[in-house]
PDB file of C-alpha atoms and ligand atoms in Angstrom:
ATOM      1  CA  MET D   1     -71.904  19.231 144.277  1.00  0.00           C
ATOM      2  CA  ALA D   2     -72.315  22.869 145.399  1.00  0.00           C
ATOM      3  CA  ALA D   3     -72.511  25.650 142.827  1.00  0.00           C
ATOM      4  CA  VAL D   4     -69.233  27.348 142.100  1.00  0.00           C
ATOM      5  CA  ARG D   5     -68.472  30.804 143.449  1.00  0.00           C
ATOM      6  CA  ARG D   6     -67.509  33.107 140.595  1.00  0.00           C
ATOM      7  CA  GLY D   7     -64.030  34.501 140.381  1.00  0.00           C
ATOM      8  CA  THR D   8     -62.445  31.711 142.340  1.00  0.00           C
ATOM      9  CA  LEU D   9     -60.805  29.792 139.530  1.00  0.00           C
ATOM     10  CA  THR D  10     -57.083  30.343 139.444  1.00  0.00           C
ATOM     11  CA  VAL D  11     -56.096  27.372 137.320  1.00  0.00           C
ATOM     12  CA  ALA D  12     -53.886  27.880 134.271  1.00  0.00           C
ATOM     13  CA  ARG D  13     -55.433  29.186 131.058  1.00  0.00           C
ATOM     14  CA  ALA D  14     -53.061  27.035 129.079  1.00  0.00           C
ATOM     15  CA  VAL D  15     -51.701  23.669 130.115  1.00  0.00           C
ATOM     16  CA  GLU D  16     -48.466  22.090 128.931  1.00  0.00           C
ATOM     17  CA  VAL D  17     -48.321  18.334 128.455  1.00  0.00           C
ATOM     18  CA  ALA D  18     -45.104  16.733 127.207  1.00  0.00           C
ATOM     19  CA  GLY D  19     -44.144  19.839 125.246  1.00  0.00           C
ATOM     20  CA  VAL D  20     -47.649  20.498 123.855  1.00  0.00           C
ATOM     21  CA  THR D  21     -49.558  23.571 125.027  1.00  0.00           C
ATOM     22  CA  ILE D  22     -53.345  23.259 125.206  1.00  0.00           C
ATOM     23  CA  GLY D  23     -55.400  26.456 125.397  1.00  0.00           C
ATOM     24  CA  ALA D  24     -54.991  30.235 125.199  1.00  0.00           C
ATOM     25  CA  GLY D  25     -55.003  30.398 121.409  1.00  0.00           C
ATOM     26  CA  HIS D  26     -52.330  27.740 120.867  1.00  0.00           C
ATOM     27  CA  PRO D  27     -52.737  25.315 117.951  1.00  0.00           C
ATOM     28  CA  ILE D  28     -55.618  22.830 118.216  1.00  0.00           C
ATOM     29  CA  ALA D  29     -54.195  19.810 120.041  1.00  0.00           C
ATOM     30  CA  VAL D  30     -55.375  16.489 118.640  1.00  0.00           C
ATOM     31  CA  ILE D  31     -55.137  13.679 121.199  1.00  0.00           C
ATOM     32  CA  ALA D  32     -55.783  10.406 119.412  1.00  0.00           C
ATOM     33  CA  GLY D  33     -55.591   6.675 119.898  1.00  0.00           C
ATOM     34  CA  PRO D  34     -57.716   3.638 120.650  1.00  0.00           C
ATOM     35  CA  CYS D  35     -60.331   3.508 123.396  1.00  0.00           C
ATOM     36  CA  ALA D  36     -58.391   0.681 125.044  1.00  0.00           C
ATOM     37  CA  VAL D  37     -54.837  -0.576 124.722  1.00  0.00           C
ATOM     38  CA  GLU D  38     -55.366  -4.156 123.544  1.00  0.00           C
ATOM     39  CA  SER D  39     -51.830  -5.293 122.670  1.00  0.00           C
ATOM     40  CA  MET D  40     -48.417  -3.863 121.806  1.00  0.00           C
ATOM     41  CA  GLU D  41     -49.103  -4.401 118.089  1.00  0.00           C
ATOM     42  CA  GLN D  42     -52.517  -2.715 118.149  1.00  0.00           C
ATOM     43  CA  PHE D  43     -51.324   0.308 120.117  1.00  0.00           C
ATOM     44  CA  ARG D  44     -48.145   0.714 118.089  1.00  0.00           C
ATOM     45  CA  GLU D  45     -50.043   0.585 114.808  1.00  0.00           C
ATOM     46  CA  ALA D  46     -52.630   3.119 115.985  1.00  0.00           C
ATOM     47  CA  ALA D  47     -49.937   5.394 117.402  1.00  0.00           C
ATOM     48  CA  HIS D  48     -47.870   5.393 114.209  1.00  0.00           C
ATOM     49  CA  SER D  49     -50.911   6.227 112.082  1.00  0.00           C
ATOM     50  CA  VAL D  50     -52.161   9.092 114.228  1.00  0.00           C
ATOM     51  CA  LYS D  51     -48.732  10.612 114.724  1.00  0.00           C
ATOM     52  CA  GLU D  52     -48.028  10.535 111.007  1.00  0.00           C
ATOM     53  CA  ALA D  53     -51.278  12.399 110.313  1.00  0.00           C
ATOM     54  CA  GLY D  54     -50.579  15.088 112.931  1.00  0.00           C
ATOM     55  CA  ALA D  55     -51.839  14.020 116.374  1.00  0.00           C
ATOM     56  CA  VAL D  56     -49.686  15.597 119.102  1.00  0.00           C
ATOM     57  CA  LEU D  57     -50.571  13.362 122.063  1.00  0.00           C
ATOM     58  CA  PHE D  58     -51.663   9.731 122.366  1.00  0.00           C
ATOM     59  CA  ARG D  59     -54.714   8.514 124.229  1.00  0.00           C
ATOM     60  CA  GLY D  60     -55.538   4.958 125.248  1.00  0.00           C
ATOM     61  CA  GLY D  61     -57.132   3.185 128.191  1.00  0.00           C
ATOM     62  CA  ALA D  62     -55.187   0.752 130.350  1.00  0.00           C
ATOM     63  CA  PHE D  63     -57.722   0.736 133.195  1.00  0.00           C
ATOM     64  CA  LYS D  64     -61.146   0.782 131.525  1.00  0.00           C
ATOM     65  CA  PRO D  65     -64.400   1.934 133.104  1.00  0.00           C
ATOM     66  CA  ARG D  66     -66.967  -0.341 131.442  1.00  0.00           C
ATOM     67  CA  THR D  67     -70.692  -0.306 131.868  1.00  0.00           C
ATOM     68  CA  SER D  68     -70.862  -4.130 131.858  1.00  0.00           C
ATOM     69  CA  PRO D  69     -68.653  -6.365 134.018  1.00  0.00           C
ATOM     70  CA  TYR D  70     -68.560  -8.803 131.071  1.00  0.00           C
ATOM     71  CA  SER D  71     -66.831  -6.291 128.774  1.00  0.00           C
ATOM     72  CA  PHE D  72     -63.033  -6.098 128.307  1.00  0.00           C
ATOM     73  CA  GLN D  73     -61.662  -4.354 131.407  1.00  0.00           C
ATOM     74  CA  GLY D  74     -58.314  -3.245 129.968  1.00  0.00           C
ATOM     75  CA  LEU D  75     -54.745  -4.589 130.317  1.00  0.00           C
ATOM     76  CA  GLY D  76     -54.093  -2.634 133.518  1.00  0.00           C
ATOM     77  CA  ALA D  77     -50.437  -2.043 134.431  1.00  0.00           C
ATOM     78  CA  ARG D  78     -49.237  -3.868 131.286  1.00  0.00           C
ATOM     79  CA  GLY D  79     -51.298  -1.458 129.181  1.00  0.00           C
ATOM     80  CA  LEU D  80     -49.512   1.483 130.795  1.00  0.00           C
ATOM     81  CA  GLU D  81     -46.125  -0.032 130.003  1.00  0.00           C
ATOM     82  CA  ILE D  82     -47.118  -0.589 126.378  1.00  0.00           C
ATOM     83  CA  MET D  83     -48.235   3.013 126.030  1.00  0.00           C
ATOM     84  CA  ARG D  84     -45.039   4.352 127.588  1.00  0.00           C
ATOM     85  CA  GLU D  85     -42.802   2.212 125.423  1.00  0.00           C
ATOM     86  CA  VAL D  86     -44.534   3.257 122.201  1.00  0.00           C
ATOM     87  CA  ALA D  87     -44.715   6.892 123.287  1.00  0.00           C
ATOM     88  CA  ASP D  88     -40.959   6.923 123.954  1.00  0.00           C
ATOM     89  CA  GLU D  89     -40.308   5.296 120.579  1.00  0.00           C
ATOM     90  CA  LEU D  90     -42.291   8.017 118.835  1.00  0.00           C
ATOM     91  CA  GLY D  91     -41.449  10.945 121.121  1.00  0.00           C
ATOM     92  CA  ILE D  92     -45.038  11.858 121.995  1.00  0.00           C
ATOM     93  CA  GLY D  93     -46.787  12.197 125.366  1.00  0.00           C
ATOM     94  CA  ILE D  94     -49.671  10.047 126.631  1.00  0.00           C
ATOM     95  CA  VAL D  95     -52.989  10.654 128.329  1.00  0.00           C
ATOM     96  CA  THR D  96     -54.651   7.793 130.181  1.00  0.00           C
ATOM     97  CA  GLU D  97     -57.284   7.272 132.824  1.00  0.00           C
ATOM     98  CA  ALA D  98     -56.930   6.540 136.531  1.00  0.00           C
ATOM     99  CA  MET D  99     -60.232   5.128 137.800  1.00  0.00           C
ATOM    100  CA  ALA D 100     -59.342   4.651 141.443  1.00  0.00           C
ATOM    101  CA  VAL D 101     -57.087   6.203 144.064  1.00  0.00           C
ATOM    102  CA  ASP D 102     -54.650   3.268 143.956  1.00  0.00           C
ATOM    103  CA  GLN D 103     -54.229   3.699 140.180  1.00  0.00           C
ATOM    104  CA  VAL D 104     -53.141   7.348 140.424  1.00  0.00           C
ATOM    105  CA  ASP D 105     -49.511   6.691 141.343  1.00  0.00           C
ATOM    106  CA  PRO D 106     -48.829   4.082 138.621  1.00  0.00           C
ATOM    107  CA  VAL D 107     -50.574   6.277 136.041  1.00  0.00           C
ATOM    108  CA  ALA D 108     -48.706   9.406 137.193  1.00  0.00           C
ATOM    109  CA  ARG D 109     -45.418   7.532 136.959  1.00  0.00           C
ATOM    110  CA  LEU D 110     -45.845   6.453 133.336  1.00  0.00           C
ATOM    111  CA  ALA D 111     -48.302   8.902 131.749  1.00  0.00           C
ATOM    112  CA  ASP D 112     -47.908  12.602 130.979  1.00  0.00           C
ATOM    113  CA  MET D 113     -51.497  13.540 131.818  1.00  0.00           C
ATOM    114  CA  ILE D 114     -54.064  11.813 134.043  1.00  0.00           C
ATOM    115  CA  GLN D 115     -57.568  11.409 132.672  1.00  0.00           C
ATOM    116  CA  ILE D 116     -60.452  11.479 135.129  1.00  0.00           C
ATOM    117  CA  GLY D 117     -63.366   9.750 133.424  1.00  0.00           C
ATOM    118  CA  ALA D 118     -66.959  10.915 133.184  1.00  0.00           C
ATOM    119  CA  ARG D 119     -68.045   8.288 135.741  1.00  0.00           C
ATOM    120  CA  ASN D 120     -65.614   9.739 138.273  1.00  0.00           C
ATOM    121  CA  MET D 121     -65.876  13.500 137.798  1.00  0.00           C
ATOM    122  CA  ASP D 122     -67.324  13.929 141.279  1.00  0.00           C
ATOM    123  CA  ASN D 123     -65.212  11.286 143.020  1.00  0.00           C
ATOM    124  CA  GLY D 124     -63.604  13.636 145.563  1.00  0.00           C
ATOM    125  CA  PRO D 125     -60.857  11.337 146.902  1.00  0.00           C
ATOM    126  CA  LEU D 126     -59.775  10.452 143.336  1.00  0.00           C
ATOM    127  CA  LEU D 127     -59.648  14.117 142.278  1.00  0.00           C
ATOM    128  CA  GLU D 128     -57.658  15.042 145.390  1.00  0.00           C
ATOM    129  CA  HIS D 129     -55.148  12.258 144.863  1.00  0.00           C
ATOM    130  CA  ALA D 130     -54.744  13.063 141.174  1.00  0.00           C
ATOM    131  CA  ALA D 131     -54.302  16.766 141.973  1.00  0.00           C
ATOM    132  CA  ARG D 132     -51.514  15.983 144.433  1.00  0.00           C
ATOM    133  CA  SER D 133     -49.645  13.838 141.898  1.00  0.00           C
ATOM    134  CA  GLY D 134     -48.369  16.963 140.145  1.00  0.00           C
ATOM    135  CA  ARG D 135     -49.452  15.724 136.707  1.00  0.00           C
ATOM    136  CA  PRO D 136     -51.786  17.801 134.537  1.00  0.00           C
ATOM    137  CA  ILE D 137     -55.355  16.514 134.610  1.00  0.00           C
ATOM    138  CA  LEU D 138     -57.848  15.918 131.829  1.00  0.00           C
ATOM    139  CA  LEU D 139     -61.207  16.209 133.588  1.00  0.00           C
ATOM    140  CA  LYS D 140     -64.090  14.675 131.651  1.00  0.00           C
ATOM    141  CA  ARG D 141     -67.497  16.155 132.286  1.00  0.00           C
ATOM    142  CA  GLY D 142     -69.809  13.767 134.114  1.00  0.00           C
ATOM    143  CA  MET D 143     -72.674  12.333 132.053  1.00  0.00           C
ATOM    144  CA  THR D 144     -75.251  14.337 133.985  1.00  0.00           C
ATOM    145  CA  ALA D 145     -73.048  17.135 135.354  1.00  0.00           C
ATOM    146  CA  THR D 146     -73.889  20.800 134.899  1.00  0.00           C
ATOM    147  CA  VAL D 147     -71.272  23.372 133.920  1.00  0.00           C
ATOM    148  CA  ASP D 148     -71.183  24.624 137.530  1.00  0.00           C
ATOM    149  CA  GLU D 149     -70.613  21.095 138.817  1.00  0.00           C
ATOM    150  CA  VAL D 150     -67.645  20.729 136.471  1.00  0.00           C
ATOM    151  CA  LEU D 151     -66.290  24.052 137.729  1.00  0.00           C
ATOM    152  CA  ALA D 152     -66.697  22.852 141.322  1.00  0.00           C
ATOM    153  CA  ALA D 153     -64.671  19.731 140.456  1.00  0.00           C
ATOM    154  CA  VAL D 154     -61.968  21.983 138.963  1.00  0.00           C
ATOM    155  CA  GLN D 155     -61.954  23.965 142.206  1.00  0.00           C
ATOM    156  CA  LEU D 156     -61.497  20.801 144.221  1.00  0.00           C
ATOM    157  CA  ILE D 157     -58.465  19.911 142.114  1.00  0.00           C
ATOM    158  CA  GLN D 158     -57.162  23.459 142.532  1.00  0.00           C
ATOM    159  CA  ARG D 159     -57.571  23.325 146.327  1.00  0.00           C
ATOM    160  CA  ASN D 160     -55.398  20.243 146.363  1.00  0.00           C
ATOM    161  CA  GLY D 161     -52.570  21.838 144.430  1.00  0.00           C
ATOM    162  CA  GLY D 162     -53.565  20.902 140.873  1.00  0.00           C
ATOM    163  CA  HIS D 163     -53.401  24.011 138.710  1.00  0.00           C
ATOM    164  CA  GLU D 164     -53.132  22.401 135.307  1.00  0.00           C
ATOM    165  CA  VAL D 165     -56.579  21.194 134.319  1.00  0.00           C
ATOM    166  CA  VAL D 166     -58.085  20.712 130.875  1.00  0.00           C
ATOM    167  CA  VAL D 167     -61.844  20.094 130.804  1.00  0.00           C
ATOM    168  CA  CYS D 168     -63.290  17.638 128.279  1.00  0.00           C
ATOM    169  CA  GLU D 169     -66.812  17.958 126.877  1.00  0.00           C
ATOM    170  CA  ARG D 170     -67.866  14.375 126.078  1.00  0.00           C
ATOM    171  CA  GLY D 171     -71.628  14.663 125.858  1.00  0.00           C
ATOM    172  CA  SER D 172     -74.420  14.331 128.390  1.00  0.00           C
ATOM    173  CA  ARG D 173     -76.939  11.559 128.743  1.00  0.00           C
ATOM    174  CA  THR D 174     -80.267  12.746 127.372  1.00  0.00           C
ATOM    175  CA  PHE D 175     -83.563  11.347 126.019  1.00  0.00           C
ATOM    176  CA  GLU D 176     -82.126  11.247 122.465  1.00  0.00           C
ATOM    177  CA  PRO D 177     -81.648   7.625 121.336  1.00  0.00           C
ATOM    178  CA  SER D 178     -79.937   8.184 117.958  1.00  0.00           C
ATOM    179  CA  THR D 179     -76.620   9.081 119.581  1.00  0.00           C
ATOM    180  CA  ARG D 180     -74.855   7.605 122.606  1.00  0.00           C
ATOM    181  CA  ASN D 181     -74.708  11.017 124.300  1.00  0.00           C
ATOM    182  CA  SER D 182     -75.702  14.563 123.374  1.00  0.00           C
ATOM    183  CA  LEU D 183     -72.604  16.659 122.765  1.00  0.00           C
ATOM    184  CA  ASP D 184     -73.100  20.019 124.465  1.00  0.00           C
ATOM    185  CA  ILE D 185     -71.492  22.435 122.026  1.00  0.00           C
ATOM    186  CA  VAL D 186     -72.605  25.550 123.910  1.00  0.00           C
ATOM    187  CA  ALA D 187     -70.815  24.328 127.037  1.00  0.00           C
ATOM    188  CA  ILE D 188     -67.554  24.439 125.091  1.00  0.00           C
ATOM    189  CA  ALA D 189     -67.955  28.157 124.487  1.00  0.00           C
ATOM    190  CA  ALA D 190     -69.039  28.657 128.122  1.00  0.00           C
ATOM    191  CA  PHE D 191     -65.968  26.956 129.578  1.00  0.00           C
ATOM    192  CA  GLN D 192     -63.600  28.654 127.222  1.00  0.00           C
ATOM    193  CA  LEU D 193     -65.114  32.096 126.787  1.00  0.00           C
ATOM    194  CA  LEU D 194     -66.751  32.649 130.188  1.00  0.00           C
ATOM    195  CA  HIS D 195     -64.490  30.673 132.487  1.00  0.00           C
ATOM    196  CA  HIS D 196     -61.175  30.756 130.592  1.00  0.00           C
ATOM    197  CA  LEU D 197     -60.545  27.069 131.037  1.00  0.00           C
ATOM    198  CA  PRO D 198     -58.735  25.094 128.374  1.00  0.00           C
ATOM    199  CA  ILE D 199     -61.226  22.622 126.927  1.00  0.00           C
ATOM    200  CA  VAL D 200     -61.142  19.758 124.473  1.00  0.00           C
ATOM    201  CA  VAL D 201     -64.061  18.191 122.660  1.00  0.00           C
ATOM    202  CA  ASP D 202     -64.566  14.411 122.573  1.00  0.00           C
ATOM    203  CA  PRO D 203     -66.751  13.702 119.545  1.00  0.00           C
ATOM    204  CA  SER D 204     -66.254   9.929 119.948  1.00  0.00           C
ATOM    205  CA  HIS D 205     -68.054   9.480 123.280  1.00  0.00           C
ATOM    206  CA  GLY D 206     -70.103  12.586 122.478  1.00  0.00           C
ATOM    207  CA  THR D 207     -71.858  10.770 119.634  1.00  0.00           C
ATOM    208  CA  GLY D 208     -71.053   7.058 119.821  1.00  0.00           C
ATOM    209  CA  ARG D 209     -70.942   6.994 116.020  1.00  0.00           C
ATOM    210  CA  ALA D 210     -67.866   7.148 113.813  1.00  0.00           C
ATOM    211  CA  ASP D 211     -69.846   8.865 111.018  1.00  0.00           C
ATOM    212  CA  LEU D 212     -70.583  11.823 113.318  1.00  0.00           C
ATOM    213  CA  VAL D 213     -67.077  12.222 114.740  1.00  0.00           C
ATOM    214  CA  THR D 214     -65.636  14.564 112.108  1.00  0.00           C
ATOM    215  CA  PRO D 215     -68.591  16.989 111.941  1.00  0.00           C
ATOM    216  CA  MET D 216     -68.746  17.223 115.746  1.00  0.00           C
ATOM    217  CA  ALA D 217     -64.986  17.736 116.086  1.00  0.00           C
ATOM    218  CA  VAL D 218     -65.253  20.593 113.615  1.00  0.00           C
ATOM    219  CA  ALA D 219     -68.289  22.028 115.448  1.00  0.00           C
ATOM    220  CA  GLY D 220     -66.391  21.866 118.738  1.00  0.00           C
ATOM    221  CA  ILE D 221     -63.459  23.784 117.290  1.00  0.00           C
ATOM    222  CA  ALA D 222     -65.849  26.363 115.834  1.00  0.00           C
ATOM    223  CA  ALA D 223     -67.283  26.801 119.356  1.00  0.00           C
ATOM    224  CA  GLY D 224     -63.814  27.429 120.791  1.00  0.00           C
ATOM    225  CA  ALA D 225     -62.402  24.035 121.759  1.00  0.00           C
ATOM    226  CA  ASP D 226     -58.636  24.029 122.234  1.00  0.00           C
ATOM    227  CA  GLY D 227     -58.263  20.427 121.194  1.00  0.00           C
ATOM    228  CA  VAL D 228     -59.951  17.184 120.209  1.00  0.00           C
ATOM    229  CA  LEU D 229     -59.847  13.842 122.028  1.00  0.00           C
ATOM    230  CA  VAL D 230     -60.649  11.192 119.437  1.00  0.00           C
ATOM    231  CA  GLU D 231     -60.729   7.398 119.303  1.00  0.00           C
ATOM    232  CA  VAL D 232     -58.881   5.767 116.412  1.00  0.00           C
ATOM    233  CA  HIS D 233     -58.355   2.033 115.882  1.00  0.00           C
ATOM    234  CA  PRO D 234     -56.516   0.131 113.128  1.00  0.00           C
ATOM    235  CA  GLN D 235     -59.581  -2.144 112.789  1.00  0.00           C
ATOM    236  CA  PRO D 236     -62.642  -0.689 114.541  1.00  0.00           C
ATOM    237  CA  GLU D 237     -64.763  -3.724 113.629  1.00  0.00           C
ATOM    238  CA  ALA D 238     -62.445  -5.881 115.775  1.00  0.00           C
ATOM    239  CA  ALA D 239     -62.010  -3.380 118.648  1.00  0.00           C
ATOM    240  CA  LEU D 240     -62.504  -4.730 122.169  1.00  0.00           C
ATOM    241  CA  SER D 241     -64.014  -1.421 123.249  1.00  0.00           C
ATOM    242  CA  ASP D 242     -65.958   1.390 121.532  1.00  0.00           C
ATOM    243  CA  GLY D 243     -65.443   0.143 117.955  1.00  0.00           C
ATOM    244  CA  PRO D 244     -68.635   1.790 116.567  1.00  0.00           C
ATOM    245  CA  GLN D 245     -67.392   5.258 117.527  1.00  0.00           C
ATOM    246  CA  SER D 246     -63.755   4.747 116.534  1.00  0.00           C
ATOM    247  CA  LEU D 247     -62.338   6.188 113.336  1.00  0.00           C
ATOM    248  CA  LYS D 248     -60.444   3.717 111.200  1.00  0.00           C
ATOM    249  CA  ALA D 249     -56.740   4.615 111.192  1.00  0.00           C
ATOM    250  CA  SER D 250     -56.871   4.888 107.401  1.00  0.00           C
ATOM    251  CA  GLU D 251     -59.666   7.510 107.695  1.00  0.00           C
ATOM    252  CA  PHE D 252     -57.761   9.614 110.205  1.00  0.00           C
ATOM    253  CA  PRO D 253     -55.816  11.785 107.695  1.00  0.00           C
ATOM    254  CA  ARG D 254     -59.159  12.974 106.274  1.00  0.00           C
ATOM    255  CA  PHE D 255     -60.351  13.814 109.785  1.00  0.00           C
ATOM    256  CA  MET D 256     -57.150  15.841 110.313  1.00  0.00           C
ATOM    257  CA  GLU D 257     -57.758  17.768 107.099  1.00  0.00           C
ATOM    258  CA  ALA D 258     -61.174  18.848 108.389  1.00  0.00           C
ATOM    259  CA  VAL D 259     -59.681  19.805 111.765  1.00  0.00           C
ATOM    260  CA  ARG D 260     -56.989  21.881 110.063  1.00  0.00           C
ATOM    261  CA  ALA D 261     -59.495  23.643 107.806  1.00  0.00           C
ATOM    262  CA  MET D 262     -61.629  24.656 110.795  1.00  0.00           C
ATOM    263  CA  SER D 263     -58.546  25.685 112.800  1.00  0.00           C
ATOM    264  CA  VAL D 264     -57.630  28.076 109.990  1.00  0.00           C
ATOM    265  CA  ALA D 265     -61.216  29.366 109.825  1.00  0.00           C
ATOM    266  CA  VAL D 266     -61.197  30.263 113.543  1.00  0.00           C
ATOM    267  CA  GLY D 267     -57.740  31.790 113.318  1.00  0.00           C
ATOM    268  CA  ARG D 268     -55.769  29.233 115.334  1.00  0.00           C
ATOM    269  CA  PRO D 269     -52.126  28.830 114.354  1.00  0.00           C
ATOM    270  CA  SER D 270     -51.193  25.445 112.923  1.00  0.00           C
TER     271      SER D 270
HETATM  272  C1  PEP M 301     -62.690   7.074 127.403  1.00  0.00           C
HETATM  273  O1  PEP M 301     -62.158   8.186 127.156  1.00  0.00           O
HETATM  274  O2  PEP M 301     -62.374   6.022 126.814  1.00  0.00           O
HETATM  275  C2  PEP M 301     -63.836   7.029 128.340  1.00  0.00           C
HETATM  276  C3  PEP M 301     -64.143   5.896 128.978  1.00  0.00           C
HETATM  277  O3  PEP M 301     -64.502   8.179 128.416  1.00  0.00           O
HETATM  278  P1  PEP M 301     -65.718   8.666 129.352  1.00  0.00           P
HETATM  279  O4  PEP M 301     -65.177   8.665 130.755  1.00  0.00           O
HETATM  280  O5  PEP M 301     -66.008  10.037 128.819  1.00  0.00           O
HETATM  281  O6  PEP M 301     -66.865   7.711 129.162  1.00  0.00           O
HETATM  282 MN1   MN M 302     -63.949   4.832 124.855  1.00  0.00          MN
END
């Protein structure tokens, strides 16, 4: 993807999703939930726990991009319905991924924000379609994408009428084997400080390890992140997707305490 021309980003510095404002000095937005929606019971339990501890938006995958075709592929349209029903029960918005052009309309109908996954950051037709849906977009950085390539993807969304974009730093693929990805903390400051884009940190995919999620969430906030996208499961050991990097629901209040402490330290309102 071509390098971005400076000064051509006109997207919003703060994005509103279901009554929550992300960016421009607003409170740190914690978007939490399981990697994948597995059943009504699982999603409802996760949602109750994270809301009670202070999450302001729910995440969860209905259409799942999996590396192996033998892994759980998500509940599809039924997963979207489950998320919407639980979100309405609890009065909180939802963020979920559209992986293909034909998934954009169903996702836009039921979700409050459309996630574009790392594997699709440079999928032009998908970005264009999502931009035209009118929903805010959570754009995950591609596994090997540079900062300029992310900015070019934001420009493509902008050119198609999407002006509400939040970037997500979720780690790059590197030579380091002890973590799933290498979380690029400096990129968080670059997006936020240099390019004035709202950005959230994803310490779950950024590390692949539940024991590193809290320190990396805190580091991301220290670097200027406007929010945290984090995977939480009632029983990570039984999760159908990304269990090793998911916080146990019972551990989530402690995670929120650390997030709040760092938010105070960097002067964000609570
Ligand atoms: C996810 O958020 O569950 C996900 C699949 O993320 P990524 O696209 O960053 O791998
Ligand atoms: Mn995941």
